[in-house]
mmCIF file of C-alpha atoms and ligand atoms in Angstrom:
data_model
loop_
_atom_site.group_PDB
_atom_site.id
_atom_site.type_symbol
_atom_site.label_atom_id
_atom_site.label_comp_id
_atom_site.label_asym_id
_atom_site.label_seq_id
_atom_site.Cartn_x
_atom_site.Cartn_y
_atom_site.Cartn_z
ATOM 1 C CA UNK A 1 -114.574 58.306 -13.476
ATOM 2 C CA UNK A 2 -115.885 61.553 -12.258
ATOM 3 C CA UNK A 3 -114.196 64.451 -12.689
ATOM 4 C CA UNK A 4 -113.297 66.590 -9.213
ATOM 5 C CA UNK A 5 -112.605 70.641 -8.857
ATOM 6 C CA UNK A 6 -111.381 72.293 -5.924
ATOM 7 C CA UNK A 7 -113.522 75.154 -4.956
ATOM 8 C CA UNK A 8 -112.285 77.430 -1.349
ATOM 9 C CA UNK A 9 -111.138 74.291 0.453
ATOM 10 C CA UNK A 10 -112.879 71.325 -0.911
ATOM 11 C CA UNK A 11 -112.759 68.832 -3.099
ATOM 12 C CA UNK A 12 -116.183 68.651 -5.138
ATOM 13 C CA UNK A 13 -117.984 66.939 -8.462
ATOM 14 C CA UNK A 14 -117.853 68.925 -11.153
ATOM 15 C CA UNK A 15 -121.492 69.798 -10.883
ATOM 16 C CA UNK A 16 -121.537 71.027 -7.747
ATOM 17 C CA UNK A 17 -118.300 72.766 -8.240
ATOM 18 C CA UNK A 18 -119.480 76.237 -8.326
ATOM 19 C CA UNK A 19 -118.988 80.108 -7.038
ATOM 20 C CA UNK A 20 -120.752 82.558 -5.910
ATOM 21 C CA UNK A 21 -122.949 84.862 -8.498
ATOM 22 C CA UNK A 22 -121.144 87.706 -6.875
ATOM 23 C CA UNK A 23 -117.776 86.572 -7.158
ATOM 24 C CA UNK A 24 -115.745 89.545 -8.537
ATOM 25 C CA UNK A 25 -114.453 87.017 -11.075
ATOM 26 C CA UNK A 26 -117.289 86.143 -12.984
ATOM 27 C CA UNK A 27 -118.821 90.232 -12.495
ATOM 28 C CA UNK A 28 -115.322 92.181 -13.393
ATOM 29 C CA UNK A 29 -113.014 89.852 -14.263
ATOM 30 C CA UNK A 30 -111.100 90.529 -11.479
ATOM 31 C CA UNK A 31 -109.078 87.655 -10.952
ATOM 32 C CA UNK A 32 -106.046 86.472 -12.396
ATOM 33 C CA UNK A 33 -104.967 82.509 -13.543
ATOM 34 C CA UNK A 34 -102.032 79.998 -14.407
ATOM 35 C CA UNK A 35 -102.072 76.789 -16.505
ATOM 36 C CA UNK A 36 -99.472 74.162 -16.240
ATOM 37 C CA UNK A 37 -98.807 71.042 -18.342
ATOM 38 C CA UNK A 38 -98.927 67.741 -16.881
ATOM 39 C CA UNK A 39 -96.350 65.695 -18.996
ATOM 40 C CA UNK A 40 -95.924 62.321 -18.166
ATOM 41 C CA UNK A 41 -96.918 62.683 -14.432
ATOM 42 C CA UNK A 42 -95.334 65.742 -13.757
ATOM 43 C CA UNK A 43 -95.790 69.299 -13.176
ATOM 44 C CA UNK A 44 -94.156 71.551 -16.218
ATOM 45 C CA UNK A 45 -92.709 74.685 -14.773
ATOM 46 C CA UNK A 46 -94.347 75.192 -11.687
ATOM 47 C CA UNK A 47 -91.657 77.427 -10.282
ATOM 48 C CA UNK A 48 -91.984 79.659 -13.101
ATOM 49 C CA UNK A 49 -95.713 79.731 -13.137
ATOM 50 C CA UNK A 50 -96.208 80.318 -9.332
ATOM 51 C CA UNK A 51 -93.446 83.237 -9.881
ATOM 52 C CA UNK A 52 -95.514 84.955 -12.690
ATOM 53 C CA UNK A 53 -99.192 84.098 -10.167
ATOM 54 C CA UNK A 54 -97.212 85.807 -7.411
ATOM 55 C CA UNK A 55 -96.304 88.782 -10.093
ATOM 56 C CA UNK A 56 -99.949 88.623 -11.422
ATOM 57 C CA UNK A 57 -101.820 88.931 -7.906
ATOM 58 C CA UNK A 58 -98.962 91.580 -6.933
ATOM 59 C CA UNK A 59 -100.382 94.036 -9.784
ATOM 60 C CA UNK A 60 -103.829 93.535 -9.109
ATOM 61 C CA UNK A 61 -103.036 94.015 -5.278
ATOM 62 C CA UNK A 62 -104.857 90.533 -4.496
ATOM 63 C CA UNK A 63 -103.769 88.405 -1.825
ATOM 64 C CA UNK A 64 -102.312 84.613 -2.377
ATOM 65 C CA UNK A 65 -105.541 82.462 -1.078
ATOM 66 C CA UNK A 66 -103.488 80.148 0.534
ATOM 67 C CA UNK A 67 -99.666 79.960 0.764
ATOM 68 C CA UNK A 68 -97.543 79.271 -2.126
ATOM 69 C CA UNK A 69 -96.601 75.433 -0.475
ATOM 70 C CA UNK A 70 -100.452 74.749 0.499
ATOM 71 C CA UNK A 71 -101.206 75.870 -3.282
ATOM 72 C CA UNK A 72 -98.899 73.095 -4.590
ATOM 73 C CA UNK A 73 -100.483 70.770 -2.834
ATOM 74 C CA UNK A 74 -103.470 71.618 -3.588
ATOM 75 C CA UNK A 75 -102.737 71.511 -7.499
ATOM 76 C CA UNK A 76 -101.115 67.937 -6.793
ATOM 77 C CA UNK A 77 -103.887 67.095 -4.940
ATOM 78 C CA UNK A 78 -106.676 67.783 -7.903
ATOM 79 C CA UNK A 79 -103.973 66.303 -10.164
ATOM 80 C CA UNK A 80 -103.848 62.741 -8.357
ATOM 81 C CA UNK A 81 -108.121 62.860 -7.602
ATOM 82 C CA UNK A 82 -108.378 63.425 -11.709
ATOM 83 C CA UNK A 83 -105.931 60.300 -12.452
ATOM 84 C CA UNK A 84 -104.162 63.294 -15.130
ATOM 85 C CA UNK A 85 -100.767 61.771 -15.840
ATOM 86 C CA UNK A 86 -100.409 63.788 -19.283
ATOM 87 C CA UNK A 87 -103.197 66.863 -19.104
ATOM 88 C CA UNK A 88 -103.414 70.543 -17.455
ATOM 89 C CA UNK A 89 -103.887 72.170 -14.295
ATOM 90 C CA UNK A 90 -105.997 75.127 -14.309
ATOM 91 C CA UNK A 91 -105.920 77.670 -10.996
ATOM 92 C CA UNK A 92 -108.180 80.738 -11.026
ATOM 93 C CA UNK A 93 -108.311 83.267 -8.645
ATOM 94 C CA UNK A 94 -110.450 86.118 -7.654
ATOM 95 C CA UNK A 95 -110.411 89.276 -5.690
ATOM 96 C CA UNK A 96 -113.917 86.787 -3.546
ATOM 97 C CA UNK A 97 -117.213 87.363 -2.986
ATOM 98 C CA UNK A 98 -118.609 90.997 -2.318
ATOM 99 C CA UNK A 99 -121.342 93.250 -2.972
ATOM 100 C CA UNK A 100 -120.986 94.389 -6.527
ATOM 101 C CA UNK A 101 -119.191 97.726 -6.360
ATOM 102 C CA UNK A 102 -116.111 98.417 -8.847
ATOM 103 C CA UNK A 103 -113.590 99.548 -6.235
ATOM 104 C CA UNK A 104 -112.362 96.994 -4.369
ATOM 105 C CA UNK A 105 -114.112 95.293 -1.694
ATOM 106 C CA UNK A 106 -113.740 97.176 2.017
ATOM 107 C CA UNK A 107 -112.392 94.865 4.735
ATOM 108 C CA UNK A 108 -111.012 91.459 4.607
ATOM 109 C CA UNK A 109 -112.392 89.440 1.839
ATOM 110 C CA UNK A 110 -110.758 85.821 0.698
ATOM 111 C CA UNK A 111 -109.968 85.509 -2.564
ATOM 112 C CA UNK A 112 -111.806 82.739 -4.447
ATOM 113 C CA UNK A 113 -109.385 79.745 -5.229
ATOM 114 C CA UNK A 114 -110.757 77.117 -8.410
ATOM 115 C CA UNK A 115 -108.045 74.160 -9.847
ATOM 116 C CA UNK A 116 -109.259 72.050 -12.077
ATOM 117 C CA UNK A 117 -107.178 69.152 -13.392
ATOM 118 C CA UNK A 118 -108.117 67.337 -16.739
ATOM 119 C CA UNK A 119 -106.471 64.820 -19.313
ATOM 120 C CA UNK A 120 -105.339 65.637 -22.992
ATOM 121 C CA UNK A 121 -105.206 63.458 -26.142
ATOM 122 C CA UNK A 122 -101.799 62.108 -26.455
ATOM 123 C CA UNK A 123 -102.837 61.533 -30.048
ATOM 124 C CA UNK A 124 -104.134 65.111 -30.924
ATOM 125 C CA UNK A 125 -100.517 65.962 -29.580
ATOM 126 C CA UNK A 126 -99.286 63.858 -32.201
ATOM 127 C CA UNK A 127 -101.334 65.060 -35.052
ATOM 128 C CA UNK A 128 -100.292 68.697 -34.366
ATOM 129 C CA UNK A 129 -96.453 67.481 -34.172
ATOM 130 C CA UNK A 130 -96.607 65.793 -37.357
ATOM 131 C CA UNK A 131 -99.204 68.186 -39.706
ATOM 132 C CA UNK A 132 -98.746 71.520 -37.338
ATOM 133 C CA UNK A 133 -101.618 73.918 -37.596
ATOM 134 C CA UNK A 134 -103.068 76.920 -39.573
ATOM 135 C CA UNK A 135 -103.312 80.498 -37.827
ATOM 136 C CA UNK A 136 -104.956 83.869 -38.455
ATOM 137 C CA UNK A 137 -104.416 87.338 -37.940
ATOM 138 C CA UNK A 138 -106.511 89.761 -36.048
ATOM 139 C CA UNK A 139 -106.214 93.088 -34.649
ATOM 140 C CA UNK A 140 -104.829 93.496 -30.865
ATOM 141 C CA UNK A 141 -108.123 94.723 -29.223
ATOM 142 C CA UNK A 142 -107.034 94.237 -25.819
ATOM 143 C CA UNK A 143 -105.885 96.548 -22.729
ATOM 144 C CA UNK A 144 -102.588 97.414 -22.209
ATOM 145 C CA UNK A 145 -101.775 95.846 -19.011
ATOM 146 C CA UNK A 146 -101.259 92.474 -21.601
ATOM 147 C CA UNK A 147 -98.433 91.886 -19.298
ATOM 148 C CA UNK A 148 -100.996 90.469 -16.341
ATOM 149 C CA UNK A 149 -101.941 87.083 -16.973
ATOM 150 C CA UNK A 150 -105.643 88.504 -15.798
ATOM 151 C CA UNK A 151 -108.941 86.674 -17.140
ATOM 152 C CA UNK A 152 -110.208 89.890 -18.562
ATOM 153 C CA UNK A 153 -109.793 87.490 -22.035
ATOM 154 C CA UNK A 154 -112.956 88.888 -23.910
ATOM 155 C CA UNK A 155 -110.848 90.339 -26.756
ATOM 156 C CA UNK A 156 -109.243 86.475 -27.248
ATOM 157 C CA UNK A 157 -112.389 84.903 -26.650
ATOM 158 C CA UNK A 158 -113.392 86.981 -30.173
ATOM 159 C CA UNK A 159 -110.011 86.242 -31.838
ATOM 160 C CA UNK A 160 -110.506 82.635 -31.344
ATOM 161 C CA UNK A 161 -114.249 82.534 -32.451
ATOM 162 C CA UNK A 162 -112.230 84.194 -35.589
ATOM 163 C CA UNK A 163 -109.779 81.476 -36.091
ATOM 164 C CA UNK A 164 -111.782 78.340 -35.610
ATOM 165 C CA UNK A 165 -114.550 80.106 -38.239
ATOM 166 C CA UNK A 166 -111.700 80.529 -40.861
ATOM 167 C CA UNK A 167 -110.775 76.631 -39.960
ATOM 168 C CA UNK A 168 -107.577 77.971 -38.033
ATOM 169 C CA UNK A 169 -105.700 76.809 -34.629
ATOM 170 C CA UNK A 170 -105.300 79.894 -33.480
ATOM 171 C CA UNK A 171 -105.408 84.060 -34.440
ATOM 172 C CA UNK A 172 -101.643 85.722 -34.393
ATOM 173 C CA UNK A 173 -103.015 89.334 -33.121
ATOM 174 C CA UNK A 174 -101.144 92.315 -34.523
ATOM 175 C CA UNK A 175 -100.471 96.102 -33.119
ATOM 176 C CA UNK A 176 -101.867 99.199 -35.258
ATOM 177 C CA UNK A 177 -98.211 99.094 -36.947
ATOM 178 C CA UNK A 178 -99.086 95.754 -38.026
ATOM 179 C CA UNK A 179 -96.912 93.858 -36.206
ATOM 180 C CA UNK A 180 -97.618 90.922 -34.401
ATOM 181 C CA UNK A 181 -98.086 90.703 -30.527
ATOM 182 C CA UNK A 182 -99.161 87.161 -29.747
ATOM 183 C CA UNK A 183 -101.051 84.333 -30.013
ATOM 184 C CA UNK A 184 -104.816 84.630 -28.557
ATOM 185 C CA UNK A 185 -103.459 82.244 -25.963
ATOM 186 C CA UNK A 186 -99.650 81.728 -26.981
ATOM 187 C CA UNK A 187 -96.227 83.166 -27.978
ATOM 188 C CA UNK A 188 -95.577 83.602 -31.326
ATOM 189 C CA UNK A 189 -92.634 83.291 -33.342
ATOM 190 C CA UNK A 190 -90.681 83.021 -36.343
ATOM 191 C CA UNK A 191 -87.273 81.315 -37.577
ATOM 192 C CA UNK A 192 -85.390 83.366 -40.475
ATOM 193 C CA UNK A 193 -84.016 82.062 -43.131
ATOM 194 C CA UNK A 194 -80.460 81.993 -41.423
ATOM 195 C CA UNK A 195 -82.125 79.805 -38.438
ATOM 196 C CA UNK A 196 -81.980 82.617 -36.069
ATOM 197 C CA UNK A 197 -85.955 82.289 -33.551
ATOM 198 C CA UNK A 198 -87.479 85.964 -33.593
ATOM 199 C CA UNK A 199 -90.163 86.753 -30.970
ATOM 200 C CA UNK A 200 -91.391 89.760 -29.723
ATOM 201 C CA UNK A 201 -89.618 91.476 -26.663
ATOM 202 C CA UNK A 202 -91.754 90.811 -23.572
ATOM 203 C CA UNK A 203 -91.466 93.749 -21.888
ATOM 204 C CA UNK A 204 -94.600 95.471 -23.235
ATOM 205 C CA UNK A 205 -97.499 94.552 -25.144
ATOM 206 C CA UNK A 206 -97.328 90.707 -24.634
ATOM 207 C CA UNK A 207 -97.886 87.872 -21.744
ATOM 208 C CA UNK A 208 -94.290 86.886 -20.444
ATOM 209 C CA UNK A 209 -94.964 83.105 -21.290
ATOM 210 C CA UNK A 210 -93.626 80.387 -19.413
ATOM 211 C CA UNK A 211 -92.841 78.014 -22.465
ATOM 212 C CA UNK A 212 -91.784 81.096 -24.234
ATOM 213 C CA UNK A 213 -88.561 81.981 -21.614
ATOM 214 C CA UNK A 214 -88.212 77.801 -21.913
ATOM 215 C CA UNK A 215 -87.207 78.120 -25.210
ATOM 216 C CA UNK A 216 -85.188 80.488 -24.751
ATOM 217 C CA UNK A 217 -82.960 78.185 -22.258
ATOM 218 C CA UNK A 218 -83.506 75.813 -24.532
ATOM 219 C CA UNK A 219 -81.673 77.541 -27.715
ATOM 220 C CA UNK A 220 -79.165 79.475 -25.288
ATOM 221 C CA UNK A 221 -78.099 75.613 -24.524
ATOM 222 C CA UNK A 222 -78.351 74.391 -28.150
ATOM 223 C CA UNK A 223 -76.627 77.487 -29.860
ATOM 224 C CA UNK A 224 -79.138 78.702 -31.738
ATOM 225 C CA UNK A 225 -79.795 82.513 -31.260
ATOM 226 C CA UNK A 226 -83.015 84.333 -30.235
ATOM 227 C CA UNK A 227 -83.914 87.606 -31.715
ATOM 228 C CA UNK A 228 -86.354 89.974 -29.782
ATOM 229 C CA UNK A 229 -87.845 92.138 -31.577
ATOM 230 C CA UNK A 230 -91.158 93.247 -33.115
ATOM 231 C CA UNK A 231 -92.229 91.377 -36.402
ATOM 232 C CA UNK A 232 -94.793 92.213 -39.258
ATOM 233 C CA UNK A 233 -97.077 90.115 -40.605
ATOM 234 C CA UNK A 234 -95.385 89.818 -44.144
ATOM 235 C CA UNK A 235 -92.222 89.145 -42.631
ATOM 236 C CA UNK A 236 -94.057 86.038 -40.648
ATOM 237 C CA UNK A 237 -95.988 85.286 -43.914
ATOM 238 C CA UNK A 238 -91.972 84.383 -45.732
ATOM 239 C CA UNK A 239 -90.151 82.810 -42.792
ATOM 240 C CA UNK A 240 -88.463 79.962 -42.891
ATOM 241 C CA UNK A 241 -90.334 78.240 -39.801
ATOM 242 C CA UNK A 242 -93.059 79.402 -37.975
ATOM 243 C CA UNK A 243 -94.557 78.468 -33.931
ATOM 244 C CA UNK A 244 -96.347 78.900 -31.107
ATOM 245 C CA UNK A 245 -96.012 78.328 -27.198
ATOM 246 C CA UNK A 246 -98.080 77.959 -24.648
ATOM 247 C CA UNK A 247 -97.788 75.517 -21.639
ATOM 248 C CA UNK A 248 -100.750 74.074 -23.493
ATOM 249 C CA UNK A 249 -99.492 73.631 -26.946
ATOM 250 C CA UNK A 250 -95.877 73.435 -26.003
ATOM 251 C CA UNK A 251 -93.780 74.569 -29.298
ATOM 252 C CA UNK A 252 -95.844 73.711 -31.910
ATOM 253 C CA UNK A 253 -95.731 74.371 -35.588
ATOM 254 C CA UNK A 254 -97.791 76.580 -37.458
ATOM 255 C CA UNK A 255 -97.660 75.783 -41.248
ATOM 256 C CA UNK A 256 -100.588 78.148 -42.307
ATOM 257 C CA UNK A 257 -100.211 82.134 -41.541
ATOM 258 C CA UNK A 258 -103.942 83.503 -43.296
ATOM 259 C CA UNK A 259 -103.716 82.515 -46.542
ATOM 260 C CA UNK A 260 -100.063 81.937 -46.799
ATOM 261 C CA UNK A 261 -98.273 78.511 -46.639
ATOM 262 C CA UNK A 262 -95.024 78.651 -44.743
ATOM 263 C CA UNK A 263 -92.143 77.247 -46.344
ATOM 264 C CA UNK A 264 -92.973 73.650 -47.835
ATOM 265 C CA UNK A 265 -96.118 73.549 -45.742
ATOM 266 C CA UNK A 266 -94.986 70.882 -43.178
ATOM 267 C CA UNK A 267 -92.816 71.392 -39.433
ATOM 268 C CA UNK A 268 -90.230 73.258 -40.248
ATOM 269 C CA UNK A 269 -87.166 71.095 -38.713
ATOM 270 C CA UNK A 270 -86.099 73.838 -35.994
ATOM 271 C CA UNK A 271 -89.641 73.470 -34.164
ATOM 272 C CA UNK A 272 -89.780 69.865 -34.766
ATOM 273 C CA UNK A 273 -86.575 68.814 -32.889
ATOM 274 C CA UNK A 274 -87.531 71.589 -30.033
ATOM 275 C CA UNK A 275 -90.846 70.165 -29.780
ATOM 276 C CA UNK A 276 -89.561 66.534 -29.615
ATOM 277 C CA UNK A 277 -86.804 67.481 -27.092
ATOM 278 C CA UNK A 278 -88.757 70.093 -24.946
ATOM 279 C CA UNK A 279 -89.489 67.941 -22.281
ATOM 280 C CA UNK A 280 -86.158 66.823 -21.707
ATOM 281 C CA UNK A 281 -84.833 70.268 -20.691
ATOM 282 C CA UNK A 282 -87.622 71.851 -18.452
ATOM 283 C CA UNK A 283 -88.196 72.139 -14.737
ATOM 284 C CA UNK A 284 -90.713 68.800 -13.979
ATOM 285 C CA UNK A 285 -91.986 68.758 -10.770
ATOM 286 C CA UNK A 286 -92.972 64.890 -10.069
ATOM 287 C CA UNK A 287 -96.398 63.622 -8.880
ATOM 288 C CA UNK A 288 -94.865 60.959 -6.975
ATOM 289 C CA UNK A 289 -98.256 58.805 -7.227
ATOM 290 C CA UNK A 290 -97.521 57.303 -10.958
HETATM 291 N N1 LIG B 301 -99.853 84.687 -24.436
HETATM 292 C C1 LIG B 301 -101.131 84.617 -24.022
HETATM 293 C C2 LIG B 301 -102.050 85.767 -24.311
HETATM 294 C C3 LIG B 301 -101.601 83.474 -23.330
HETATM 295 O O1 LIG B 301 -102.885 83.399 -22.908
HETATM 296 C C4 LIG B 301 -100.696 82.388 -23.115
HETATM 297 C C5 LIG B 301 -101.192 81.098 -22.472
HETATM 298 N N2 LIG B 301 -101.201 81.090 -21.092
HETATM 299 C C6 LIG B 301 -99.358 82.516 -23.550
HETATM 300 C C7 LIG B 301 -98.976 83.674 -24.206
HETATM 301 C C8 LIG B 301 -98.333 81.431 -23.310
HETATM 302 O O2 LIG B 301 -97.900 81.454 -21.997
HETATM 303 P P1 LIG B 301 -97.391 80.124 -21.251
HETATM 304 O O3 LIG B 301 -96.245 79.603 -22.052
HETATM 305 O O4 LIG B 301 -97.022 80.595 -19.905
HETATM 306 O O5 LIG B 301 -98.552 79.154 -21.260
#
């Protein structure tokens, strides 16, 4: 089956889904994104995703392309032509199409709308359940504005060129104090030896992630506590446990830190029962056509 984008108001093949050479996207970067799960034929999060677009396109001063309703549908809509039941939804958008000039375009220009849908490996899911995956670490290169989810992602396009050269799922980036930020396109935590989940406060230097403040419900309802606050590298290196979210990995286990093996080298049993139960406790928006 052929694979269908939405580009500005229609539905089109993949190869003919394109924009314009002048889009301020693809020239500055100036454009901001969100991508949801699609678990089981529904929507992960969407409320909290379309909060953080709204908060994303506020800082950049960029206008919604359509309304927030009409953007739903829209990401329903690419879901259902893709036949994704357990995938991702991408949306992109950009400040348009306008001669290049930094500043931003004079007059009324419409931002540039792109949602893609595709499928994932249910069994690749698996696999990273059940054997969890190997990071690295790598210097923080990026801006400051980290907070935006912007697709200015240069600086993790180089992290995770790192990673997958050193055989690695992902790069754990760290501040010039040498503690760690993020993931390269995650949340990154820890679990002490007590069981306590330490993650970095999200005010400042990190993306506010979606699965990241899910987790957060989730051990608020589960009584296990959350710590936020900055941790080094050598601290991550001797935890008990050790994860990563994203909307795209969900919580998953990272057994590997460099050269360091964390605790017996398998899931730790904290991230394994979140990750099995995740699904059960987040917002799921149905599809309606499964
Ligand atoms: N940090 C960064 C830098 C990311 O790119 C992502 C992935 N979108 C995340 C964290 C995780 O955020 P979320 O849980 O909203 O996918």
């Amino acid at each position: 089956m052929s694979r269908i984008a939405y580009v500005n108001g229609r539905y089109l093949p993949h190869a003919d889904a394109v924009v314009h050479v002048e889009d301020r996207g693809f020239q500055f970067a100036d454009g901001v994104y969100e991508v949801c799960e699609i678990w089981n034929g529904q929507i992960v999060d969407m409320t909290r995703h379309l909060d953080r677009l709204a908060r994303s396109l506020n800082e950049l001063s960029m206008d919604w392309p359509v309304e927030r309703r009409a953007l739903t549908m829209i990401l329903r809509e690419t879901i259902r032509r893709n036949r994704v039941k357990d995938g991702l939804v991408y949306l992109q958008i950009t400040r348009g199409q306008a001669r290049r000039d930094f500043s931003f375009p004079k007059g009324k220009v419409p931002p540039t709308l792109v949602v893609t849908a595709r499928s994932s490996d249910p069994k690749a899911a698996l696999k990273v359940g059940e054997e969890g995956i190997s990071v690295i670490t790598t210097p923080d290169i990026r801006w400051e504005r980290v907070d935006i989810k912007t697709v200015s992602l240069l600086p993790q396009v180089l992290a995770k060129e790192k990673a997958v050269r050193a055989g690695a799922k992902e790069a754990w980036m760290f501040d010039k104090d040498g503690f760690v930020t993020e993931g390269a396109s995650s949340n990154a935590w820890i679990v002490s030896q007590d069981g306590t989940l330490i993650t970095r406060p999200a005010e400042k230097g990190i993306l506010r992630g979606i699965t990241r403040a899910a987790i957060m419900d989730y051990a608020a309802a589960n009584g296990i506590t959350v710590e936020e606050r900055p941790f080094t590298i050598e601290e991550a290196k001797a935890a008990r446990e050790a994860f990563i979210t994203s909307a795209t990995m969900t919580a998953s286990p990272v057994v590997k830190i460099d050269d360091s093996v964390i605790g017996n080298g398998a899931p730790g049993s904290i991230v394994s029962d979140m990750r099995a139960r995740f699904h059960e406790a987040v917002e799921k928006l149905a599809l309606s056509v499964y």
